[in-house]
Short mmCIF file of N, CA and C in Angstrom, two decimals:
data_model
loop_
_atom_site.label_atom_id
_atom_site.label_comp_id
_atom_site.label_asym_id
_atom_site.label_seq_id
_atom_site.Cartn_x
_atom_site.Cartn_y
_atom_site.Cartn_z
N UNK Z 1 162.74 -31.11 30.84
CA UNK Z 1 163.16 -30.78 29.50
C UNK Z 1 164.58 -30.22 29.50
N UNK Z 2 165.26 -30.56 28.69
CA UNK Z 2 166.79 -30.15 28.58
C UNK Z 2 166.46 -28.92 27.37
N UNK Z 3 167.95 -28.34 27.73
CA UNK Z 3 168.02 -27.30 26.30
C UNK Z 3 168.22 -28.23 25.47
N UNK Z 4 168.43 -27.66 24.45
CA UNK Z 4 168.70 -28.41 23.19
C UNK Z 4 170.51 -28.45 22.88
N UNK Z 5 171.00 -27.50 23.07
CA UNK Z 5 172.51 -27.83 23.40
C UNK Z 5 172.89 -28.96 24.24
N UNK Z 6 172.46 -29.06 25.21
CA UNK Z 6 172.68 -30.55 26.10
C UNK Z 6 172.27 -32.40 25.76
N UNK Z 7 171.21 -32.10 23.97
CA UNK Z 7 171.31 -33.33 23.75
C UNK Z 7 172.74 -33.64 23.45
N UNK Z 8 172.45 -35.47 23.52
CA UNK Z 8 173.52 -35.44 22.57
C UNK Z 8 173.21 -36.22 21.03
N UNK Z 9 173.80 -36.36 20.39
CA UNK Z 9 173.30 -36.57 18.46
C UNK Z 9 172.99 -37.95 18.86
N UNK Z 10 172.83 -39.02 19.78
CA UNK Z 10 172.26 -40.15 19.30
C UNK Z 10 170.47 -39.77 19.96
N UNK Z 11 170.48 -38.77 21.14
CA UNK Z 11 169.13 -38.33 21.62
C UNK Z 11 168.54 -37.56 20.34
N UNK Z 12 169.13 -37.12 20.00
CA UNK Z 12 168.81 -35.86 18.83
C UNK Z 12 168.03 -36.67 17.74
N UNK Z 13 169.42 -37.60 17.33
CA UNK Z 13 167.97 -38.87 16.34
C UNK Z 13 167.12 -39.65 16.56
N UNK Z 14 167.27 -40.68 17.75
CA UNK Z 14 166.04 -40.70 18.18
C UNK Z 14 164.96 -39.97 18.13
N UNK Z 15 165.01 -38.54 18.68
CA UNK Z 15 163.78 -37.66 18.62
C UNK Z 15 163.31 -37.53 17.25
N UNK Z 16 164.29 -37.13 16.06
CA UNK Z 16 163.84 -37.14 14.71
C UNK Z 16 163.42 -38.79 14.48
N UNK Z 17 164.10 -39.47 14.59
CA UNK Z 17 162.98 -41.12 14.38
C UNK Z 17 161.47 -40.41 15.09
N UNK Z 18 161.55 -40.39 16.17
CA UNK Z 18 160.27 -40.61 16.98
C UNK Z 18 159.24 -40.02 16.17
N UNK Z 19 159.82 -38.95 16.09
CA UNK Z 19 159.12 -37.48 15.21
C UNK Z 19 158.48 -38.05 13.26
N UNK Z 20 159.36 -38.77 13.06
CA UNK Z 20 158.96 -39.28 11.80
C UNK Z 20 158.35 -40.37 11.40
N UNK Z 21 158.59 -41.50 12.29
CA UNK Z 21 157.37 -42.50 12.54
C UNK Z 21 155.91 -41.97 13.28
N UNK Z 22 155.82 -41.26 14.14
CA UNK Z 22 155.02 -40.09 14.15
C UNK Z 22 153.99 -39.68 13.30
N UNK Z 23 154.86 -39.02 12.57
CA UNK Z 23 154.10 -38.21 11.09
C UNK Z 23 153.90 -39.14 10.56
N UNK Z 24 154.36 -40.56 9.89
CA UNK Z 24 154.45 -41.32 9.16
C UNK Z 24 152.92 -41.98 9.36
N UNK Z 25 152.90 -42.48 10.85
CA UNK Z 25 151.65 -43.00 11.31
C UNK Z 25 150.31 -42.02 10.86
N UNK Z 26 150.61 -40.37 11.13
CA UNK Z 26 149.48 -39.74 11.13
C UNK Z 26 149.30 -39.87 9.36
N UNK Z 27 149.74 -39.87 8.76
CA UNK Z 27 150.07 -39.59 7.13
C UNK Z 27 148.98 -41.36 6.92
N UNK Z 28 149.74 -42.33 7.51
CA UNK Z 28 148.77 -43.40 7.13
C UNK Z 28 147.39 -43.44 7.58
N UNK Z 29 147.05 -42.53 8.13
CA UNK Z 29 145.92 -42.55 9.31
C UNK Z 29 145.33 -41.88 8.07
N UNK Z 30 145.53 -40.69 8.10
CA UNK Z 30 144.63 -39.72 7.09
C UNK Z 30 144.57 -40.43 5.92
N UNK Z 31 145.40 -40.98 5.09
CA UNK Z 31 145.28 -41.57 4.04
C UNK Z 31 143.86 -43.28 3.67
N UNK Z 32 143.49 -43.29 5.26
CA UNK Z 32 142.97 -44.55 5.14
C UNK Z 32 141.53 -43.65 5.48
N UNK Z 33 141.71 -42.43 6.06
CA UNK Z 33 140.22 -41.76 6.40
C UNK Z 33 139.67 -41.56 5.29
N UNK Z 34 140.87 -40.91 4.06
CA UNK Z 34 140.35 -40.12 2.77
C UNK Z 34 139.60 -41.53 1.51
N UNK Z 35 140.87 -42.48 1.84
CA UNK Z 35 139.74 -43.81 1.30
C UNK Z 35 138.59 -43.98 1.79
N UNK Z 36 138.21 -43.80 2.89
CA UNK Z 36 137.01 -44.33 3.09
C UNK Z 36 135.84 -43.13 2.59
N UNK Z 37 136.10 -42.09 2.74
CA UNK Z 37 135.61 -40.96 2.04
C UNK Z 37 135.23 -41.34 1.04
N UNK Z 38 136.43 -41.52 0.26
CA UNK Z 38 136.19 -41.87 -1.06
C UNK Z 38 135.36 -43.15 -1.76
N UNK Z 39 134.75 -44.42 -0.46
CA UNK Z 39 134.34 -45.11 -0.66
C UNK Z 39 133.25 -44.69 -0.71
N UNK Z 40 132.59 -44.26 0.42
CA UNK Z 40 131.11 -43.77 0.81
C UNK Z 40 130.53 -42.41 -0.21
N UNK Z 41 131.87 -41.45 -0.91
CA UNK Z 41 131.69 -40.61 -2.32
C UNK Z 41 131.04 -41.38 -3.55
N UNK Z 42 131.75 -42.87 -3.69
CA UNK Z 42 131.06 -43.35 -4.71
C UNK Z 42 129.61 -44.05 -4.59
N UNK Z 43 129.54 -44.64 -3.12
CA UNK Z 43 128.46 -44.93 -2.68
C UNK Z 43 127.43 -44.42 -3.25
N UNK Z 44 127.85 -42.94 -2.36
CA UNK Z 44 126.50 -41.47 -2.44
C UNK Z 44 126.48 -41.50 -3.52
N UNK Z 45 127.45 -40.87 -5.17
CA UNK Z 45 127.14 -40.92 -6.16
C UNK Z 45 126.07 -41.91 -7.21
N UNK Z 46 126.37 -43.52 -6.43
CA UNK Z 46 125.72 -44.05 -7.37
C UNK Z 46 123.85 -43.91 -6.60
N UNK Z 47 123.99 -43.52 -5.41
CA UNK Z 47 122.55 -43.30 -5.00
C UNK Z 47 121.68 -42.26 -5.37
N UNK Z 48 122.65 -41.12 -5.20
CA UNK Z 48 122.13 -39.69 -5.72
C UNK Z 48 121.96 -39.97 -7.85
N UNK Z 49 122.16 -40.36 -8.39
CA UNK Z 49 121.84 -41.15 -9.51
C UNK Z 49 120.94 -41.62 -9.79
N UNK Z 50 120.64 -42.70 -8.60
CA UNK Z 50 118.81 -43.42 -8.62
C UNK Z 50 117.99 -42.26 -8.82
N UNK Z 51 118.53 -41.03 -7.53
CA UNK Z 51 117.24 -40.22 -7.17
C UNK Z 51 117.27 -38.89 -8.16
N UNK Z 52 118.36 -38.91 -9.18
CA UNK Z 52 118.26 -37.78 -10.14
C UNK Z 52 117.48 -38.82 -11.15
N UNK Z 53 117.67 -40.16 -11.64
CA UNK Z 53 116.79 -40.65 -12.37
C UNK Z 53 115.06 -41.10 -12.46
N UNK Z 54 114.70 -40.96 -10.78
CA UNK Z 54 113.31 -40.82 -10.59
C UNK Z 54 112.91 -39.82 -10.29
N UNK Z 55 113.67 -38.87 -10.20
CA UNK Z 55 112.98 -37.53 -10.52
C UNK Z 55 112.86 -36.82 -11.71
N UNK Z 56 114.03 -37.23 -12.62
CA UNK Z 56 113.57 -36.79 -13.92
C UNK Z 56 112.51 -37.59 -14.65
N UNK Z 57 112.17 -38.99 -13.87
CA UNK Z 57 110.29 -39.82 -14.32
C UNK Z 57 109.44 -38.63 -13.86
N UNK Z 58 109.81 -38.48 -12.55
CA UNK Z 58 108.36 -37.61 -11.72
C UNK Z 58 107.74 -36.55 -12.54
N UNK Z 59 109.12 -35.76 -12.96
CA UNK Z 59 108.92 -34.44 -13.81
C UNK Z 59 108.30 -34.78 -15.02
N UNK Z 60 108.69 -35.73 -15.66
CA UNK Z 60 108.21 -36.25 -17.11
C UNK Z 60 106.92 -36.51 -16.50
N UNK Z 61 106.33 -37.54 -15.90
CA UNK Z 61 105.33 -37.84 -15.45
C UNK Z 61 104.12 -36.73 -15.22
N UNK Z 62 104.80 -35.58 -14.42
CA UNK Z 62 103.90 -34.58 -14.17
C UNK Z 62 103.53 -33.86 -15.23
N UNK Z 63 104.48 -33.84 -16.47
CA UNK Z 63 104.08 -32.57 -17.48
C UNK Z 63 103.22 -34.18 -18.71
N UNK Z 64 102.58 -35.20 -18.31
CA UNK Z 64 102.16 -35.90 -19.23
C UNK Z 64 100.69 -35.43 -18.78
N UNK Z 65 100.14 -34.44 -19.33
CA UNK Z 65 98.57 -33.93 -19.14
C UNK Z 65 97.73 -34.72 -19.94
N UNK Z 66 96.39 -34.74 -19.99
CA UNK Z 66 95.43 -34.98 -20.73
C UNK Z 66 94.70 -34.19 -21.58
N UNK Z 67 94.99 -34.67 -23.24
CA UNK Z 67 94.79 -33.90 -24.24
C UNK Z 67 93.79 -32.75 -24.00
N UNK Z 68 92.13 -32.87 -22.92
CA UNK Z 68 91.46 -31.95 -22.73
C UNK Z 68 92.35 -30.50 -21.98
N UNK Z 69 92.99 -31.25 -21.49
CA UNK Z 69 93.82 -29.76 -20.54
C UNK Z 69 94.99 -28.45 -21.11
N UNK Z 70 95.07 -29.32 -22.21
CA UNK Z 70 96.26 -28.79 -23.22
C UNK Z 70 95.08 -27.67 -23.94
N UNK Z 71 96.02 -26.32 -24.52
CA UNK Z 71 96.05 -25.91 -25.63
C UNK Z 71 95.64 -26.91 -27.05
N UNK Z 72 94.85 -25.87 -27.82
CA UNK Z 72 94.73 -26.69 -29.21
C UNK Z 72 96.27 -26.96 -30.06
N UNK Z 73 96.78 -26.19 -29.99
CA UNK Z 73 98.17 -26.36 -30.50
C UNK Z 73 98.54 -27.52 -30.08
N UNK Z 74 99.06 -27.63 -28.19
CA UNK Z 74 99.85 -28.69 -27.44
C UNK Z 74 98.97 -29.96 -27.66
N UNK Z 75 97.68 -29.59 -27.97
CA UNK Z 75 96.54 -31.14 -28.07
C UNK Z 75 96.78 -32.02 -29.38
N UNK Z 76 97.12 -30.98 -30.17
CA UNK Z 76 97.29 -31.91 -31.57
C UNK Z 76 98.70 -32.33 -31.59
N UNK Z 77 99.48 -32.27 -30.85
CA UNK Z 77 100.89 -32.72 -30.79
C UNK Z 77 100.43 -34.08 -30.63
N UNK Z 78 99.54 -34.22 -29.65
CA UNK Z 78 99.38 -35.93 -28.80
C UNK Z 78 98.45 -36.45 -29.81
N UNK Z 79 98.04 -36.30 -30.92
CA UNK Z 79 97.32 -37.22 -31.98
C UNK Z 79 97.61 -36.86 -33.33
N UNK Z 80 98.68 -36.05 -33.60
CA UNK Z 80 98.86 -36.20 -35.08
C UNK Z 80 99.79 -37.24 -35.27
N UNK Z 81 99.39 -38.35 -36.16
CA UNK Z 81 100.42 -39.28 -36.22
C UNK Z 81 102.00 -39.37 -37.08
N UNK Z 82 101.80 -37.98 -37.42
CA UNK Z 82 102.97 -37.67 -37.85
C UNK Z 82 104.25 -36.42 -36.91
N UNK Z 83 103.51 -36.32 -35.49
CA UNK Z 83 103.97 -35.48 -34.36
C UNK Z 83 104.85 -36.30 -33.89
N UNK Z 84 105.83 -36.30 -33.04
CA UNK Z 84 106.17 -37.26 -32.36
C UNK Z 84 106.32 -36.90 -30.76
N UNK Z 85 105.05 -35.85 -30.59
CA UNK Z 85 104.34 -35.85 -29.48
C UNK Z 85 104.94 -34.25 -28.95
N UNK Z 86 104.49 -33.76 -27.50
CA UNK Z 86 104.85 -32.82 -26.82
C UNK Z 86 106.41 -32.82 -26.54
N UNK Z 87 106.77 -31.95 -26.59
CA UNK Z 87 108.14 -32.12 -25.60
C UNK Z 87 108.14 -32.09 -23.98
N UNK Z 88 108.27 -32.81 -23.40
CA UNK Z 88 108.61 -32.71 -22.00
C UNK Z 88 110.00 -32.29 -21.65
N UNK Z 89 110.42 -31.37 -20.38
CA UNK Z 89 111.59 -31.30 -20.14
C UNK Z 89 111.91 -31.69 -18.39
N UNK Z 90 112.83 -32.08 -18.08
CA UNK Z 90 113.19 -32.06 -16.73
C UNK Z 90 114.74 -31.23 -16.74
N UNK Z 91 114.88 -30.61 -15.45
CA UNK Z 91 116.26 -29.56 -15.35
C UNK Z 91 116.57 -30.31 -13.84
N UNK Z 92 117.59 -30.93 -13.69
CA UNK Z 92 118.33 -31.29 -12.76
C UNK Z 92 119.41 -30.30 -12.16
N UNK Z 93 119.62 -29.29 -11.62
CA UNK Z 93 120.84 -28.69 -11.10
C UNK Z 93 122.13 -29.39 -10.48
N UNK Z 94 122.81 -29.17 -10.05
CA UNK Z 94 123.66 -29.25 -9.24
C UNK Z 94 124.03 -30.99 -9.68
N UNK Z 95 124.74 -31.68 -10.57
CA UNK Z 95 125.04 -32.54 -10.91
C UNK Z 95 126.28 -32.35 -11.41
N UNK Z 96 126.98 -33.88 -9.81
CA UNK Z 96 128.38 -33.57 -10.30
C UNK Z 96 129.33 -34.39 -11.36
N UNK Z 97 130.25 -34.22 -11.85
CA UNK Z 97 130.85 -35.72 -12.90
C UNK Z 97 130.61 -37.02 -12.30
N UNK Z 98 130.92 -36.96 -11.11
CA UNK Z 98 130.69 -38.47 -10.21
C UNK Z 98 129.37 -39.12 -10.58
N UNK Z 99 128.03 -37.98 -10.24
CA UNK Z 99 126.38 -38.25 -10.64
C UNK Z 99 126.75 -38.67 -11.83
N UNK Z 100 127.24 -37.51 -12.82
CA UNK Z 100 127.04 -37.77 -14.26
C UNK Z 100 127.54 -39.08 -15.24
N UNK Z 101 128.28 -39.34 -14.38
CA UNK Z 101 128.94 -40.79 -14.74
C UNK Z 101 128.35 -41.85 -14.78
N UNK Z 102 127.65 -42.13 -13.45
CA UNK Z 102 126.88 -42.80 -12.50
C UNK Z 102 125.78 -43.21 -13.22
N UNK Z 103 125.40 -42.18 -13.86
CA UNK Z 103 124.23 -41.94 -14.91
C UNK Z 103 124.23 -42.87 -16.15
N UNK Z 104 125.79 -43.10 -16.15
CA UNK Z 104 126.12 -44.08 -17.79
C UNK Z 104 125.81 -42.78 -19.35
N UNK Z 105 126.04 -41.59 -18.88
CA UNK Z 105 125.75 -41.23 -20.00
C UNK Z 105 127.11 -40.33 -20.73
N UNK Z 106 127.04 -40.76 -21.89
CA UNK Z 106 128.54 -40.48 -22.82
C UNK Z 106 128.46 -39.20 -23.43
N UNK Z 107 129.47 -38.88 -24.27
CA UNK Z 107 129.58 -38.03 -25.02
C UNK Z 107 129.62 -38.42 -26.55
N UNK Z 108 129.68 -38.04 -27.62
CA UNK Z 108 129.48 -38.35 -28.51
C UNK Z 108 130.92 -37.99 -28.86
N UNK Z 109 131.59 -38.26 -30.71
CA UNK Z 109 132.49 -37.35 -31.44
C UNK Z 109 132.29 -36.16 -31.09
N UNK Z 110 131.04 -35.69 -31.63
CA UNK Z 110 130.99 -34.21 -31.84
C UNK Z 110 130.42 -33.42 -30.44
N UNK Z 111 131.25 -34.05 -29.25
CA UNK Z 111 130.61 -33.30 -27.86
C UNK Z 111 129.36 -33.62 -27.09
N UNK Z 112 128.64 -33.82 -27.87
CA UNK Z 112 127.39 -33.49 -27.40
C UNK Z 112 127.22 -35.34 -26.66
N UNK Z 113 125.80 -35.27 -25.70
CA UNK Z 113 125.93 -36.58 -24.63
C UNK Z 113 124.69 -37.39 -25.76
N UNK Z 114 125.14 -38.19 -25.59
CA UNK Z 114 124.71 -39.78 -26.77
C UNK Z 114 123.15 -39.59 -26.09
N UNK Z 115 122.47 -40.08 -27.11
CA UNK Z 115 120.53 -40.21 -26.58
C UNK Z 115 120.49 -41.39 -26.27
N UNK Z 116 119.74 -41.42 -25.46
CA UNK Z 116 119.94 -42.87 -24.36
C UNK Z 116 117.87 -43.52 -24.70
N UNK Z 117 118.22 -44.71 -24.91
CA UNK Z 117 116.71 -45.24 -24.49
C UNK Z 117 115.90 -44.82 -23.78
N UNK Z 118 114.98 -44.48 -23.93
CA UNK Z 118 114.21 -44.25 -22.29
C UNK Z 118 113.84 -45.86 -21.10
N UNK Z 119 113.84 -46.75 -22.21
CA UNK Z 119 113.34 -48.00 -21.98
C UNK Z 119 114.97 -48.71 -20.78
N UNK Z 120 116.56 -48.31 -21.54
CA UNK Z 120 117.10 -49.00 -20.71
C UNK Z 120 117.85 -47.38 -19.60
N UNK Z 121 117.54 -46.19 -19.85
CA UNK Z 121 117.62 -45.17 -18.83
C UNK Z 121 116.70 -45.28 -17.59
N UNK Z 122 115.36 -45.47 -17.65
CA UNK Z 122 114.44 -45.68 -17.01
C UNK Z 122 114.42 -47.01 -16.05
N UNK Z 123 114.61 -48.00 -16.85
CA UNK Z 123 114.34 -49.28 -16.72
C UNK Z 123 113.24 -49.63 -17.42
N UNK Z 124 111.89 -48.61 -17.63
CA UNK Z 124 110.61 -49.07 -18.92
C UNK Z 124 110.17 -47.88 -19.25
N UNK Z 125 109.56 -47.09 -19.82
CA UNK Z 125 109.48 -46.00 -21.01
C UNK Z 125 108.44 -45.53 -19.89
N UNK Z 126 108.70 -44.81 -19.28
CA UNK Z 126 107.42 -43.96 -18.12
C UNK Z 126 106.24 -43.52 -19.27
N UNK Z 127 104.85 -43.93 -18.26
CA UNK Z 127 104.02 -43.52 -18.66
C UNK Z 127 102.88 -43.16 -17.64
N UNK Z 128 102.13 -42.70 -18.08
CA UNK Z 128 100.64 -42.18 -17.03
C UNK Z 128 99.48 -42.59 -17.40
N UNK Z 129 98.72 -43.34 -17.02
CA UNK Z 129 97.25 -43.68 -17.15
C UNK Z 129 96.37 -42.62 -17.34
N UNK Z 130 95.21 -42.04 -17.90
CA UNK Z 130 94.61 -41.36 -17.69
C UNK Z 130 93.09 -41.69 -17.78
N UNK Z 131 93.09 -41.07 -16.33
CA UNK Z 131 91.27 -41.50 -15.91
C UNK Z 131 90.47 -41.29 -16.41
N UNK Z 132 89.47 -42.27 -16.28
CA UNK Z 132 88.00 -42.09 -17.26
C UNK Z 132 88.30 -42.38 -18.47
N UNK Z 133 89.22 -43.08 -18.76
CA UNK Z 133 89.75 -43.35 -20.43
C UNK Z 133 89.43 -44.72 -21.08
N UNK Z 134 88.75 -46.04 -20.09
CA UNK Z 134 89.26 -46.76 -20.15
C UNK Z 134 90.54 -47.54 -20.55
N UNK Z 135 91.67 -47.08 -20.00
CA UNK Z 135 92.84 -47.52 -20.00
C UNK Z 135 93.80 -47.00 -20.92
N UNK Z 136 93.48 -45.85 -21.39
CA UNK Z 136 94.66 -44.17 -22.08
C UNK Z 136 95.47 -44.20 -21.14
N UNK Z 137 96.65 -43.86 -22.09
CA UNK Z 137 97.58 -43.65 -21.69
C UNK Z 137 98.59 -42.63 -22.05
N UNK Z 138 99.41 -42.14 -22.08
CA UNK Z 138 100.22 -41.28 -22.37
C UNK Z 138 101.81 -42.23 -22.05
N UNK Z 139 102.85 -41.79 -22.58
CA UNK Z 139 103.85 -42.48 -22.75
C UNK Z 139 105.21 -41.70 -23.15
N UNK Z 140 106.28 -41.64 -22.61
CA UNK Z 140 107.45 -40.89 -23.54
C UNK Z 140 107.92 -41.59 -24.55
N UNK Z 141 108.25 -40.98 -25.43
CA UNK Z 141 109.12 -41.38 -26.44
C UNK Z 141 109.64 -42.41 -26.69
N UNK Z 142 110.38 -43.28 -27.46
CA UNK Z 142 111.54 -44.14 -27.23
C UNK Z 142 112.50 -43.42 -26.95
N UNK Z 143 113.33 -42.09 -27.23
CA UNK Z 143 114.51 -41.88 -26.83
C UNK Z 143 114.53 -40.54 -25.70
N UNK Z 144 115.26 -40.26 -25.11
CA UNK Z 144 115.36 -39.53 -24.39
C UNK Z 144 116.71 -38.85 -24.27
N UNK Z 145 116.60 -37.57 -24.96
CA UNK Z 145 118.32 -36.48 -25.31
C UNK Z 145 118.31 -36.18 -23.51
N UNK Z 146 119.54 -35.35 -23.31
CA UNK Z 146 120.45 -34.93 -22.47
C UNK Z 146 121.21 -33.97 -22.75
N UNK Z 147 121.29 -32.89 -22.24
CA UNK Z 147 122.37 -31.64 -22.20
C UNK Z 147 123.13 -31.38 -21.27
N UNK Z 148 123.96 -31.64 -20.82
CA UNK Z 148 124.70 -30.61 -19.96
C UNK Z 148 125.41 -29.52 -19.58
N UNK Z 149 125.41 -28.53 -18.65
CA UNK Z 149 125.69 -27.23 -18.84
C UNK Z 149 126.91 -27.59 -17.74
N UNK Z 150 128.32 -27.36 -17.83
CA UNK Z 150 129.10 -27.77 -17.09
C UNK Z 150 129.38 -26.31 -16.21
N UNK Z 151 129.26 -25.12 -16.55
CA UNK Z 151 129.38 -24.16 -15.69
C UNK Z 151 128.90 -24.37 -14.46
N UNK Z 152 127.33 -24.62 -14.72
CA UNK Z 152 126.27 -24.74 -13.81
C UNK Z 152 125.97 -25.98 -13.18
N UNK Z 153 126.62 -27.14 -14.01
CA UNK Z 153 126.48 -28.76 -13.48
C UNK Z 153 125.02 -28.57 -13.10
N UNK Z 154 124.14 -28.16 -14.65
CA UNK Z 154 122.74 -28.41 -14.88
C UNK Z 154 122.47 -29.52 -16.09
N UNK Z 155 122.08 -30.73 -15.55
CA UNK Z 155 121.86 -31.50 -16.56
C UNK Z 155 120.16 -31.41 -17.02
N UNK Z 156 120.20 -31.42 -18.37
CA UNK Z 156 118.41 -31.14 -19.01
C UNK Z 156 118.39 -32.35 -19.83
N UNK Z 157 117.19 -32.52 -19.56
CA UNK Z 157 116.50 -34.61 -20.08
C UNK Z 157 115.06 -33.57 -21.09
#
């Protein structure tokens, strides 16, 4: 190694070339890692999506009881034909814009996220059989609201 007084200015630039094709290379390097990141980010997003959308079935699914098990109150929800049934809820946490996107679900004018089909959210309107019924059923809604709490990136179905 020489001092640095003993280069002379055509060694000197060279070293700054060397030094900056260098960086240049590492700069393209990282830049092609963070794409791919970013490929396998949208990946995950649109997967973690599937599995926030069959879990908000599961949850719906689980709170679809059979009128004997309910309260008289919650029982007459499921046969007055002027009810338009129980409310079910599902609470998703930790949902990020990427999920929420993923999700296809909008905002409206006035803020609030557009009510989505259950039929094309779902893919078909979840429902539960219930035994000993010959062939009862229970069923959600046609529509299905959405809230989101952006502090908490808690979405509620």
């Amino acid at each position: 190694t020489k001092a640095f007084e003993n280069f002379t200015i055509a060694e000197l630039k060279a070293l700054v070339e060397r030094n900056d094709t260098y960086a240049l290379k590492e700069a393209k390097d990282r830049i092609e890692q963070l794409e791919q990141q970013l490929e396998l980010s949208a990946g995950d997003s649109k997967h973690l999506a599937e599995n926030v959308v069959k879990t908000i079935e599961k949850m719906f699914r689980a709170q679809m009881i059979p009128e004997k098990q309910l309260s008289d109150t919650e029982a007459s929800k499921l046969t007055d034909k002027s009810s338009d049934g129980r409310e079910v809820v599902a609470i998703i946490p930790n949902v990020s814009p990427e999920v929420f996107g993923e999700l296809g679900l909008q905002y409206d004018d006035e803020g609030s996220i557009k009510t989505r089909m259950a039929d094309s959210f779902f893919g078909s309107r979840p429902m539960k059989n219930l035994p000993g019924t010959g062939g009862a059923c229970l069923r959600l809604n046609w529509y299905v609201d959405f809230k989101f709490t952006k502090i908490s990136s808690e979405l509620k179905a």
